[in-house]
Amino acid sequence: MAVEKQNLILDVEDKPALTTGLLLSLQHVFAMFGATILVPILLGLPVSVALLASGVGTLIYQLATKAKVPVYLGSSFAYIAAMQVAIEQMGGDISAAQTGIVMVGLVYIVIAGVVKVIGTNWIDRLLPPIVIGPMIMVIGLGLASNAVSNAGLVADSDWKTILVAVSTFLITAFINTKATGFFKIIPFLTGIIFGYLVAIMLGLVDFMPIIEANWLAVPEFYVPFENNLFNSYTFYFGPETWAILPIVLVTVAEHIGDHTVLGKIVGRPFLKNPGLSRTLIGDGAATVVSAFFGGPANTTYGENTGVIGMTRIASVSVIRNAAFIAIGLSFFGKFTALISTIPNAVLGGMSILLYGVIASNGLKVMIEDKVDFNQSRNLIIASSMLVIGLGGAVLDIAGFVTLSGTALSALTGIVLNLILPREKPFKAEV
């Protein structure tokens, strides 16, 4: 899988000036914040622990990958439904859910060991551009409905919500295309601040969470043993726990897709250097640590990849400092409350751009590789992947594992690429 050197403002090893770097890191914190705290809110888990786990998990990932990949880890949405079922079946006890996520992280590490043994040459064969491109598009477009919904661009929506979302979108877009100098590299941070101010003027911001929050507060950890300081759960290995594991197939596929996207944006083959085994270990170890202390599963964040794609700032230093900021904020009750008051409309307006950038990079992969859509096999592969990935297709395999979305789309593309015959170039007879 060839990659071309991209026109970056800051490359992976580059470090910005202190003030500039701080603002760039804050931009990444804002990008991941909404989704990262939404997962624990839906699961009834502590938001502060999820925020802390995202920062610590990102640092663990950087150690595992030798600081060669500008990836930020946040709360994974893929496991929400399975964890909710496990918690419900356990009568509100999170033991099965947390044990299951710890095991998920360990499975990642096992898969990384297998990859280490057999190598990564199979990546080019299983994931050529005709498979990678649609996969990337599915990752981005699969999130489109969330962005549109948050932006209020649905039936019977409040005009104020739409105005805030459109304002956020436009200011971010204009800054990214027209601004010069420093503002050129912080379009999302600027867009969020502007959108937030518009939301305040329209009365869409509730300040009560800020008023009621303490200035400093220790995250509300859950640990797998009885103690006098924190909440507790127990390691549990019943059927409710094992039911969570098949989703690993989904998230591993997403992991490969996300790193492929980022590799194309940055111009580096991250699946080969530092290698898929290292990226999987980083993701898996981060998930184990998060779940151990009562947090959700971690995953690479498309939002932050979108920020890198739009700003052309790929500095690992910026990502690392964003992780430190997230860790600090998890103890800073007032600021955590402030960020949580950002309306969904602001995040929706910004996400339209972020998710679109991801999808567009999938199209760019196929254009750069000059994929020939006059060949029926290429048209079939891309078409099938897009319809299955975006159409809500679900494949239940004997009740043991359920594939859907990105995972099912990727599997479809891989299989079709292997079995469909390659066509000879058409030559007109003279």
CSV table of C-alpha atoms in Angstrom, one decimal:
chain,number,residue,atom,x,y,z
A,1,MET,CA,0.0,0.0,0.0
A,2,ALA,CA,1.9,3.0,-1.3
A,3,VAL,CA,1.6,6.3,0.4
A,4,GLU,CA,2.8,9.7,-0.8
A,5,LYS,CA,4.4,12.4,1.2
A,6,GLN,CA,1.7,15.0,2.1
A,7,ASN,CA,2.1,18.7,2.3
A,8,LEU,CA,2.1,19.1,6.1
A,9,ILE,CA,2.6,22.2,8.2
A,10,LEU,CA,4.0,20.2,11.0
A,11,ASP,CA,5.1,16.6,10.5
A,12,VAL,CA,4.9,13.8,13.1
A,13,GLU,CA,8.2,14.6,14.8
A,14,ASP,CA,7.9,18.4,14.7
A,15,LYS,CA,7.0,20.4,17.7
A,16,PRO,CA,5.2,23.8,17.7
A,17,ALA,CA,6.0,26.8,19.9
A,18,LEU,CA,4.6,26.6,23.4
A,19,THR,CA,1.6,28.9,23.0
A,20,THR,CA,0.7,27.6,19.5
A,21,GLY,CA,1.1,24.0,20.7
A,22,LEU,CA,-1.2,24.6,23.6
A,23,LEU,CA,-4.0,25.9,21.4
A,24,LEU,CA,-3.5,23.1,18.9
A,25,SER,CA,-3.7,20.6,21.7
A,26,LEU,CA,-6.9,22.2,23.1
A,27,GLN,CA,-8.4,21.9,19.6
A,28,HIS,CA,-7.9,18.1,19.8
A,29,VAL,CA,-9.4,18.1,23.3
A,30,PHE,CA,-12.5,19.9,22.0
A,31,ALA,CA,-12.7,17.5,19.0
A,32,MET,CA,-12.8,14.4,21.1
A,33,PHE,CA,-14.6,15.7,24.2
A,34,GLY,CA,-18.2,15.4,23.2
A,35,ALA,CA,-18.0,11.8,22.0
A,36,THR,CA,-15.7,10.7,24.8
A,37,ILE,CA,-18.1,11.8,27.5
A,38,LEU,CA,-21.2,10.8,25.7
A,39,VAL,CA,-20.3,7.1,26.0
A,40,PRO,CA,-20.1,7.0,29.8
A,41,ILE,CA,-23.3,9.2,30.0
A,42,LEU,CA,-25.2,6.5,28.0
A,43,LEU,CA,-23.7,3.7,30.1
A,44,GLY,CA,-24.1,5.4,33.5
A,45,LEU,CA,-20.4,5.4,34.1
A,46,PRO,CA,-18.3,8.3,35.5
A,47,VAL,CA,-17.5,10.9,32.9
A,48,SER,CA,-14.4,11.9,34.8
A,49,VAL,CA,-13.0,8.4,34.5
A,50,ALA,CA,-13.6,8.2,30.7
A,51,LEU,CA,-11.9,11.6,30.3
A,52,LEU,CA,-8.9,10.4,32.4
A,53,ALA,CA,-8.8,7.1,30.5
A,54,SER,CA,-8.7,8.8,27.2
A,55,GLY,CA,-5.6,10.8,28.2
A,56,VAL,CA,-3.8,7.9,29.9
A,57,GLY,CA,-4.8,5.6,27.1
A,58,THR,CA,-3.3,8.0,24.5
A,59,LEU,CA,0.0,8.1,26.4
A,60,ILE,CA,0.0,4.3,26.6
A,61,TYR,CA,-0.5,4.1,22.9
A,62,GLN,CA,2.3,6.6,22.3
A,63,LEU,CA,4.6,4.4,24.3
A,64,ALA,CA,3.6,1.3,22.4
A,65,THR,CA,4.1,2.9,19.0
A,66,LYS,CA,7.3,4.7,19.9
A,67,ALA,CA,5.6,8.1,19.4
A,68,LYS,CA,5.4,7.5,15.7
A,69,VAL,CA,1.6,7.8,15.2
A,70,PRO,CA,-0.4,11.0,15.9
A,71,VAL,CA,-3.4,9.1,17.2
A,72,TYR,CA,-5.8,10.2,20.0
A,73,LEU,CA,-7.8,7.5,21.8
A,74,GLY,CA,-11.3,8.2,23.2
A,75,SER,CA,-14.4,6.2,24.3
A,76,SER,CA,-15.6,3.6,21.8
A,77,PHE,CA,-19.2,3.6,20.7
A,78,ALA,CA,-19.0,0.1,19.3
A,79,TYR,CA,-19.5,-1.6,22.7
A,80,ILE,CA,-22.3,0.6,24.1
A,81,ALA,CA,-25.2,-1.8,23.2
A,82,ALA,CA,-23.4,-4.9,24.4
A,83,MET,CA,-22.3,-3.2,27.7
A,84,GLN,CA,-25.9,-1.9,28.2
A,85,VAL,CA,-27.3,-5.4,27.8
A,86,ALA,CA,-24.7,-6.8,30.2
A,87,ILE,CA,-25.4,-4.2,32.8
A,88,GLU,CA,-29.1,-4.7,32.5
A,89,GLN,CA,-28.8,-8.5,32.7
A,90,MET,CA,-26.7,-8.1,35.9
A,91,GLY,CA,-29.4,-5.9,37.5
A,92,GLY,CA,-27.3,-2.8,37.2
A,93,ASP,CA,-24.0,-4.3,38.2
A,94,ILE,CA,-21.2,-3.3,35.9
A,95,SER,CA,-19.0,-6.4,36.6
A,96,ALA,CA,-19.8,-8.3,33.4
A,97,ALA,CA,-19.5,-5.2,31.3
A,98,GLN,CA,-16.1,-4.1,32.7
A,99,THR,CA,-14.7,-7.7,32.7
A,100,GLY,CA,-15.8,-8.0,29.1
A,101,ILE,CA,-14.0,-4.8,28.1
A,102,VAL,CA,-10.8,-5.9,30.0
A,103,MET,CA,-10.9,-9.1,28.0
A,104,VAL,CA,-11.5,-7.2,24.7
A,105,GLY,CA,-8.2,-5.3,25.4
A,106,LEU,CA,-6.4,-8.6,26.1
A,107,VAL,CA,-7.7,-10.0,22.8
A,108,TYR,CA,-6.3,-7.0,21.0
A,109,ILE,CA,-2.9,-7.9,22.5
A,110,VAL,CA,-3.2,-11.5,21.5
A,111,ILE,CA,-4.1,-10.5,17.9
A,112,ALA,CA,-1.1,-8.2,17.9
A,113,GLY,CA,1.1,-11.1,18.8
A,114,VAL,CA,-0.2,-13.1,15.9
A,115,VAL,CA,0.4,-10.2,13.6
A,116,LYS,CA,4.0,-9.9,14.9
A,117,VAL,CA,4.6,-13.6,14.0
A,118,ILE,CA,3.1,-13.7,10.5
A,119,GLY,CA,4.1,-10.2,9.5
A,120,THR,CA,2.1,-7.5,7.6
A,121,ASN,CA,2.7,-8.4,4.0
A,122,TRP,CA,-0.8,-9.6,3.9
A,123,ILE,CA,-2.1,-6.1,4.3
A,124,ASP,CA,-1.3,-5.1,0.7
A,125,ARG,CA,-3.1,-8.2,-0.6
A,126,LEU,CA,-6.1,-8.0,1.6
A,127,LEU,CA,-6.4,-4.3,1.6
A,128,PRO,CA,-5.6,-2.8,-1.8
A,129,PRO,CA,-6.9,0.7,-2.6
A,130,ILE,CA,-10.1,-0.6,-4.1
A,131,VAL,CA,-10.9,-2.0,-0.6
A,132,ILE,CA,-9.3,0.7,1.5
A,133,GLY,CA,-11.0,3.6,-0.3
A,134,PRO,CA,-14.6,2.5,0.3
A,135,MET,CA,-13.8,1.3,3.8
A,136,ILE,CA,-12.6,4.8,4.6
A,137,MET,CA,-15.7,6.3,3.1
A,138,VAL,CA,-17.9,4.0,5.2
A,139,ILE,CA,-16.1,5.1,8.3
A,140,GLY,CA,-16.7,8.8,7.6
A,141,LEU,CA,-20.1,8.6,6.1
A,142,GLY,CA,-21.3,6.1,8.7
A,143,LEU,CA,-20.9,8.9,11.2
A,144,ALA,CA,-22.8,11.4,9.0
A,145,SER,CA,-26.2,10.8,10.6
A,146,ASN,CA,-24.8,11.7,14.0
A,147,ALA,CA,-23.4,15.0,12.7
A,148,VAL,CA,-26.7,15.9,10.9
A,149,SER,CA,-28.8,15.0,13.9
A,150,ASN,CA,-26.7,17.0,16.3
A,151,ALA,CA,-26.8,19.9,13.8
A,152,GLY,CA,-30.6,19.9,14.0
A,153,LEU,CA,-30.9,19.3,10.2
A,154,VAL,CA,-33.9,17.0,10.7
A,155,ALA,CA,-37.6,17.3,10.6
A,156,ASP,CA,-39.3,19.6,13.2
A,157,SER,CA,-35.9,20.9,14.5
A,158,ASP,CA,-35.6,24.2,16.4
A,159,TRP,CA,-34.3,27.0,14.2
A,160,LYS,CA,-32.0,28.1,16.9
A,161,THR,CA,-30.2,24.7,16.9
A,162,ILE,CA,-29.8,25.0,13.1
A,163,LEU,CA,-28.5,28.5,13.3
A,164,VAL,CA,-25.9,27.6,15.8
A,165,ALA,CA,-24.8,24.5,13.8
A,166,VAL,CA,-24.7,26.5,10.5
A,167,SER,CA,-22.7,29.3,12.2
A,168,THR,CA,-20.2,26.9,13.6
A,169,PHE,CA,-19.8,25.1,10.2
A,170,LEU,CA,-19.4,28.3,8.2
A,171,ILE,CA,-16.9,30.0,10.5
A,172,THR,CA,-14.8,26.8,10.6
A,173,ALA,CA,-15.0,26.5,6.8
A,174,PHE,CA,-14.1,30.1,6.1
A,175,ILE,CA,-11.3,30.2,8.6
A,176,ASN,CA,-9.9,27.0,7.1
A,177,THR,CA,-10.1,28.3,3.5
A,178,LYS,CA,-9.5,32.1,4.0
A,179,ALA,CA,-7.6,32.7,7.2
A,180,THR,CA,-3.8,33.2,7.2
A,181,GLY,CA,-1.2,32.8,9.9
A,182,PHE,CA,-2.1,31.3,13.2
A,183,PHE,CA,-5.8,31.1,12.7
A,184,LYS,CA,-5.3,28.9,9.7
A,185,ILE,CA,-4.3,26.0,11.9
A,186,ILE,CA,-7.0,26.3,14.6
A,187,PRO,CA,-10.2,26.4,12.6
A,188,PHE,CA,-12.1,24.0,14.8
A,189,LEU,CA,-11.1,25.6,18.0
A,190,THR,CA,-12.2,29.0,16.6
A,191,GLY,CA,-15.4,27.5,15.2
A,192,ILE,CA,-16.4,25.9,18.5
A,193,ILE,CA,-15.8,29.1,20.5
A,194,PHE,CA,-17.7,31.2,17.9
A,195,GLY,CA,-20.6,28.6,17.9
A,196,TYR,CA,-20.6,28.5,21.7
A,197,LEU,CA,-21.0,32.3,21.8
A,198,VAL,CA,-23.9,32.2,19.3
A,199,ALA,CA,-25.5,29.5,21.4
A,200,ILE,CA,-25.2,31.7,24.5
A,201,MET,CA,-26.8,34.6,22.7
A,202,LEU,CA,-29.7,32.3,21.7
A,203,GLY,CA,-30.2,31.0,25.2
A,204,LEU,CA,-29.1,27.4,24.4
A,205,VAL,CA,-26.5,27.1,27.1
A,206,ASP,CA,-27.3,25.9,30.6
A,207,PHE,CA,-24.7,27.2,33.1
A,208,MET,CA,-26.1,25.3,36.1
A,209,PRO,CA,-23.6,22.4,35.7
A,210,ILE,CA,-20.8,24.9,36.0
A,211,ILE,CA,-22.2,26.6,39.1
A,212,GLU,CA,-22.9,23.3,40.9
A,213,ALA,CA,-19.5,21.6,40.0
A,214,ASN,CA,-16.6,21.6,42.4
A,215,TRP,CA,-13.3,23.2,41.4
A,216,LEU,CA,-11.3,20.0,42.0
A,217,ALA,CA,-12.6,16.5,42.2
A,218,VAL,CA,-11.0,13.0,42.1
A,219,PRO,CA,-12.4,10.9,39.3
A,220,GLU,CA,-15.0,8.4,40.5
A,221,PHE,CA,-13.1,5.2,39.9
A,222,TYR,CA,-14.5,1.7,39.9
A,223,VAL,CA,-12.0,-1.0,40.8
A,224,PRO,CA,-12.3,-4.8,40.9
A,225,PHE,CA,-11.9,-5.2,44.7
A,226,GLU,CA,-13.6,-3.9,47.8
A,227,ASN,CA,-12.1,-0.7,49.3
A,228,ASN,CA,-12.9,2.3,51.3
A,229,LEU,CA,-12.0,5.0,48.7
A,230,PHE,CA,-13.8,4.1,45.4
A,231,ASN,CA,-16.7,2.1,44.0
A,232,SER,CA,-16.0,-1.5,43.2
A,233,TYR,CA,-17.0,-4.4,40.9
A,234,THR,CA,-15.8,-8.0,40.6
A,235,PHE,CA,-14.3,-9.9,37.8
A,236,TYR,CA,-17.1,-12.0,36.3
A,237,PHE,CA,-16.8,-14.6,33.5
A,238,GLY,CA,-20.4,-15.5,32.9
A,239,PRO,CA,-22.2,-15.5,29.5
A,240,GLU,CA,-23.0,-11.8,29.8
A,241,THR,CA,-19.2,-11.2,29.7
A,242,TRP,CA,-18.5,-13.5,26.8
A,243,ALA,CA,-21.2,-11.9,24.7
A,244,ILE,CA,-19.2,-8.7,24.4
A,245,LEU,CA,-16.1,-10.3,22.8
A,246,PRO,CA,-17.3,-10.9,19.2
A,247,ILE,CA,-17.5,-7.1,18.7
A,248,VAL,CA,-13.6,-7.2,18.6
A,249,LEU,CA,-14.0,-8.2,14.9
A,250,VAL,CA,-15.7,-4.8,14.4
A,251,THR,CA,-13.3,-2.7,16.3
A,252,VAL,CA,-10.1,-4.4,14.8
A,253,ALA,CA,-11.5,-3.6,11.4
A,254,GLU,CA,-12.1,0.0,12.4
A,255,HIS,CA,-8.6,0.1,13.9
A,256,ILE,CA,-7.1,-0.9,10.6
A,257,GLY,CA,-9.3,1.5,8.7
A,258,ASP,CA,-8.6,4.5,11.0
A,259,HIS,CA,-4.8,3.9,10.7
A,260,THR,CA,-5.1,3.6,7.0
A,261,VAL,CA,-7.0,6.9,6.8
A,262,LEU,CA,-4.4,8.6,9.0
A,263,GLY,CA,-1.6,7.1,7.0
A,264,LYS,CA,-3.0,8.6,3.8
A,265,ILE,CA,-3.4,12.0,5.4
A,266,VAL,CA,0.1,12.1,6.9
A,267,GLY,CA,1.8,10.2,4.1
A,268,ARG,CA,3.2,7.3,6.2
A,269,PRO,CA,2.5,3.5,6.2
A,270,PHE,CA,1.6,3.3,9.9
A,271,LEU,CA,0.4,-0.3,9.5
A,272,LYS,CA,4.0,-1.2,8.6
A,273,ASN,CA,6.0,1.3,10.6
A,274,PRO,CA,5.7,1.2,13.6
A,275,GLY,CA,3.5,-1.7,12.5
A,276,LEU,CA,0.0,-3.1,13.1
A,277,SER,CA,1.2,-5.2,16.0
A,278,ARG,CA,2.3,-2.1,17.9
A,279,THR,CA,-0.8,-0.1,17.2
A,280,LEU,CA,-3.0,-3.0,18.3
A,281,ILE,CA,-1.0,-3.4,21.5
A,282,GLY,CA,-1.4,0.3,22.2
A,283,ASP,CA,-5.1,0.3,21.6
A,284,GLY,CA,-5.6,-3.0,23.6
A,285,ALA,CA,-3.4,-2.0,26.6
A,286,ALA,CA,-5.2,1.4,26.8
A,287,THR,CA,-8.6,-0.4,26.8
A,288,VAL,CA,-7.5,-2.8,29.6
A,289,VAL,CA,-6.4,0.1,31.8
A,290,SER,CA,-9.6,2.1,31.1
A,291,ALA,CA,-11.9,-0.8,31.9
A,292,PHE,CA,-10.0,-1.9,35.0
A,293,PHE,CA,-10.7,1.5,36.6
A,294,GLY,CA,-14.4,1.7,35.4
A,295,GLY,CA,-14.0,3.4,32.1
A,296,PRO,CA,-15.3,2.4,28.6
A,297,ALA,CA,-13.3,0.7,25.8
A,298,ASN,CA,-10.8,3.0,24.0
A,299,THR,CA,-10.5,3.4,20.3
A,300,THR,CA,-8.8,5.6,17.8
A,301,TYR,CA,-10.8,8.8,17.2
A,302,GLY,CA,-11.9,9.8,13.7
A,303,GLU,CA,-12.7,13.3,15.0
A,304,ASN,CA,-9.0,13.9,15.8
A,305,THR,CA,-7.9,12.3,12.5
A,306,GLY,CA,-10.3,14.8,10.8
A,307,VAL,CA,-8.6,17.7,12.6
A,308,ILE,CA,-5.2,16.5,11.4
A,309,GLY,CA,-6.5,16.3,7.8
A,310,MET,CA,-8.0,19.8,7.9
A,311,THR,CA,-5.1,21.6,9.7
A,312,ARG,CA,-2.2,19.5,8.2
A,313,ILE,CA,-0.7,19.5,11.8
A,314,ALA,CA,0.4,15.9,12.4
A,315,SER,CA,2.7,16.5,15.4
A,316,VAL,CA,2.7,13.7,18.0
A,317,SER,CA,3.7,16.3,20.5
A,318,VAL,CA,0.4,18.1,20.0
A,319,ILE,CA,-1.5,14.8,20.5
A,320,ARG,CA,0.6,14.0,23.6
A,321,ASN,CA,-0.1,17.3,25.2
A,322,ALA,CA,-3.8,17.0,24.5
A,323,ALA,CA,-3.6,13.8,26.5
A,324,PHE,CA,-2.0,15.6,29.4
A,325,ILE,CA,-4.7,18.3,29.2
A,326,ALA,CA,-7.4,15.6,29.3
A,327,ILE,CA,-5.9,14.0,32.3
A,328,GLY,CA,-5.7,17.4,34.1
A,329,LEU,CA,-9.3,18.3,33.1
A,330,SER,CA,-10.6,15.0,34.6
A,331,PHE,CA,-9.6,16.4,38.0
A,332,PHE,CA,-10.9,20.0,37.2
A,333,GLY,CA,-14.6,19.8,37.9
A,334,LYS,CA,-15.5,23.4,36.8
A,335,PHE,CA,-13.8,23.1,33.4
A,336,THR,CA,-15.3,19.6,32.7
A,337,ALA,CA,-18.7,21.1,33.5
A,338,LEU,CA,-18.0,24.0,31.2
A,339,ILE,CA,-17.1,21.8,28.2
A,340,SER,CA,-20.1,19.6,28.9
A,341,THR,CA,-22.3,22.7,28.4
A,342,ILE,CA,-21.3,23.0,24.7
A,343,PRO,CA,-24.5,22.3,22.8
A,344,ASN,CA,-24.8,19.4,20.4
A,345,ALA,CA,-25.5,21.9,17.7
A,346,VAL,CA,-22.0,23.3,17.9
A,347,LEU,CA,-20.4,19.8,17.8
A,348,GLY,CA,-22.8,18.8,15.0
A,349,GLY,CA,-21.8,21.8,12.8
A,350,MET,CA,-18.1,21.0,13.3
A,351,SER,CA,-18.6,17.3,12.8
A,352,ILE,CA,-20.1,17.8,9.3
A,353,LEU,CA,-16.7,18.9,8.3
A,354,LEU,CA,-14.7,16.4,10.3
A,355,TYR,CA,-16.6,13.3,9.1
A,356,GLY,CA,-16.7,14.6,5.6
A,357,VAL,CA,-12.9,15.0,5.5
A,358,ILE,CA,-12.6,11.3,6.5
A,359,ALA,CA,-14.9,10.2,3.8
A,360,SER,CA,-13.2,12.4,1.2
A,361,ASN,CA,-9.9,10.8,2.0
A,362,GLY,CA,-11.3,7.5,1.0
A,363,LEU,CA,-12.2,8.9,-2.4
A,364,LYS,CA,-8.8,10.4,-2.6
A,365,VAL,CA,-7.1,7.0,-2.1
A,366,MET,CA,-8.8,5.6,-5.1
A,367,ILE,CA,-8.1,8.7,-7.2
A,368,GLU,CA,-4.4,8.7,-6.4
A,369,ASP,CA,-4.1,5.0,-7.2
A,370,LYS,CA,-6.0,5.6,-10.4
A,371,VAL,CA,-8.5,2.8,-9.7
A,372,ASP,CA,-10.2,1.9,-13.0
A,373,PHE,CA,-13.9,1.8,-12.6
A,374,ASN,CA,-14.3,0.7,-16.2
A,375,GLN,CA,-13.4,-2.7,-14.7
A,376,SER,CA,-16.5,-4.4,-13.5
A,377,ARG,CA,-14.8,-6.0,-10.5
A,378,ASN,CA,-13.8,-2.6,-9.1
A,379,LEU,CA,-17.3,-1.2,-9.6
A,380,ILE,CA,-18.8,-4.3,-7.9
A,381,ILE,CA,-16.4,-4.2,-4.9
A,382,ALA,CA,-16.8,-0.5,-4.2
A,383,SER,CA,-20.6,-0.5,-4.7
A,384,SER,CA,-21.1,-3.5,-2.5
A,385,MET,CA,-19.0,-2.1,0.3
A,386,LEU,CA,-20.8,1.3,0.3
A,387,VAL,CA,-24.3,-0.2,0.2
A,388,ILE,CA,-23.6,-2.8,2.9
A,389,GLY,CA,-21.6,-0.4,5.1
A,390,LEU,CA,-24.1,2.5,4.9
A,391,GLY,CA,-27.3,0.6,4.5
A,392,GLY,CA,-27.5,-0.9,8.0
A,393,ALA,CA,-26.7,-4.4,6.9
A,394,VAL,CA,-26.4,-7.0,9.7
A,395,LEU,CA,-25.1,-10.5,9.5
A,396,ASP,CA,-25.9,-12.8,12.4
A,397,ILE,CA,-23.6,-15.9,12.3
A,398,ALA,CA,-25.4,-18.7,14.2
A,399,GLY,CA,-26.0,-16.4,17.1
A,400,PHE,CA,-22.3,-16.4,17.9
A,401,VAL,CA,-21.2,-13.2,16.3
A,402,THR,CA,-22.9,-10.4,14.6
A,403,LEU,CA,-21.2,-8.3,11.9
A,404,SER,CA,-22.4,-4.9,10.7
A,405,GLY,CA,-21.3,-1.6,9.5
A,406,THR,CA,-17.6,-1.1,8.8
A,407,ALA,CA,-16.7,-4.7,9.8
A,408,LEU,CA,-19.2,-6.3,7.4
A,409,SER,CA,-18.3,-3.8,4.7
A,410,ALA,CA,-14.6,-4.5,5.0
A,411,LEU,CA,-15.2,-8.3,5.0
A,412,THR,CA,-17.3,-8.0,1.9
A,413,GLY,CA,-14.6,-6.0,0.1
A,414,ILE,CA,-11.8,-8.4,1.1
A,415,VAL,CA,-13.7,-11.5,0.0
A,416,LEU,CA,-14.8,-10.0,-3.3
A,417,ASN,CA,-11.3,-8.7,-4.0
A,418,LEU,CA,-9.9,-12.2,-3.5
A,419,ILE,CA,-12.5,-14.2,-5.5
A,420,LEU,CA,-13.5,-11.9,-8.4
A,421,PRO,CA,-11.3,-12.5,-11.5
A,422,ARG,CA,-9.1,-9.7,-12.7
A,423,GLU,CA,-10.1,-8.4,-16.1
A,424,LYS,CA,-7.7,-7.8,-19.0
A,425,PRO,CA,-7.5,-4.2,-20.2
A,426,PHE,CA,-9.9,-3.6,-23.0
A,427,LYS,CA,-8.2,-2.9,-26.4
A,428,ALA,CA,-10.3,-1.8,-29.3
A,429,GLU,CA,-9.7,-3.6,-32.6
A,430,VAL,CA,-8.5,-1.5,-35.5
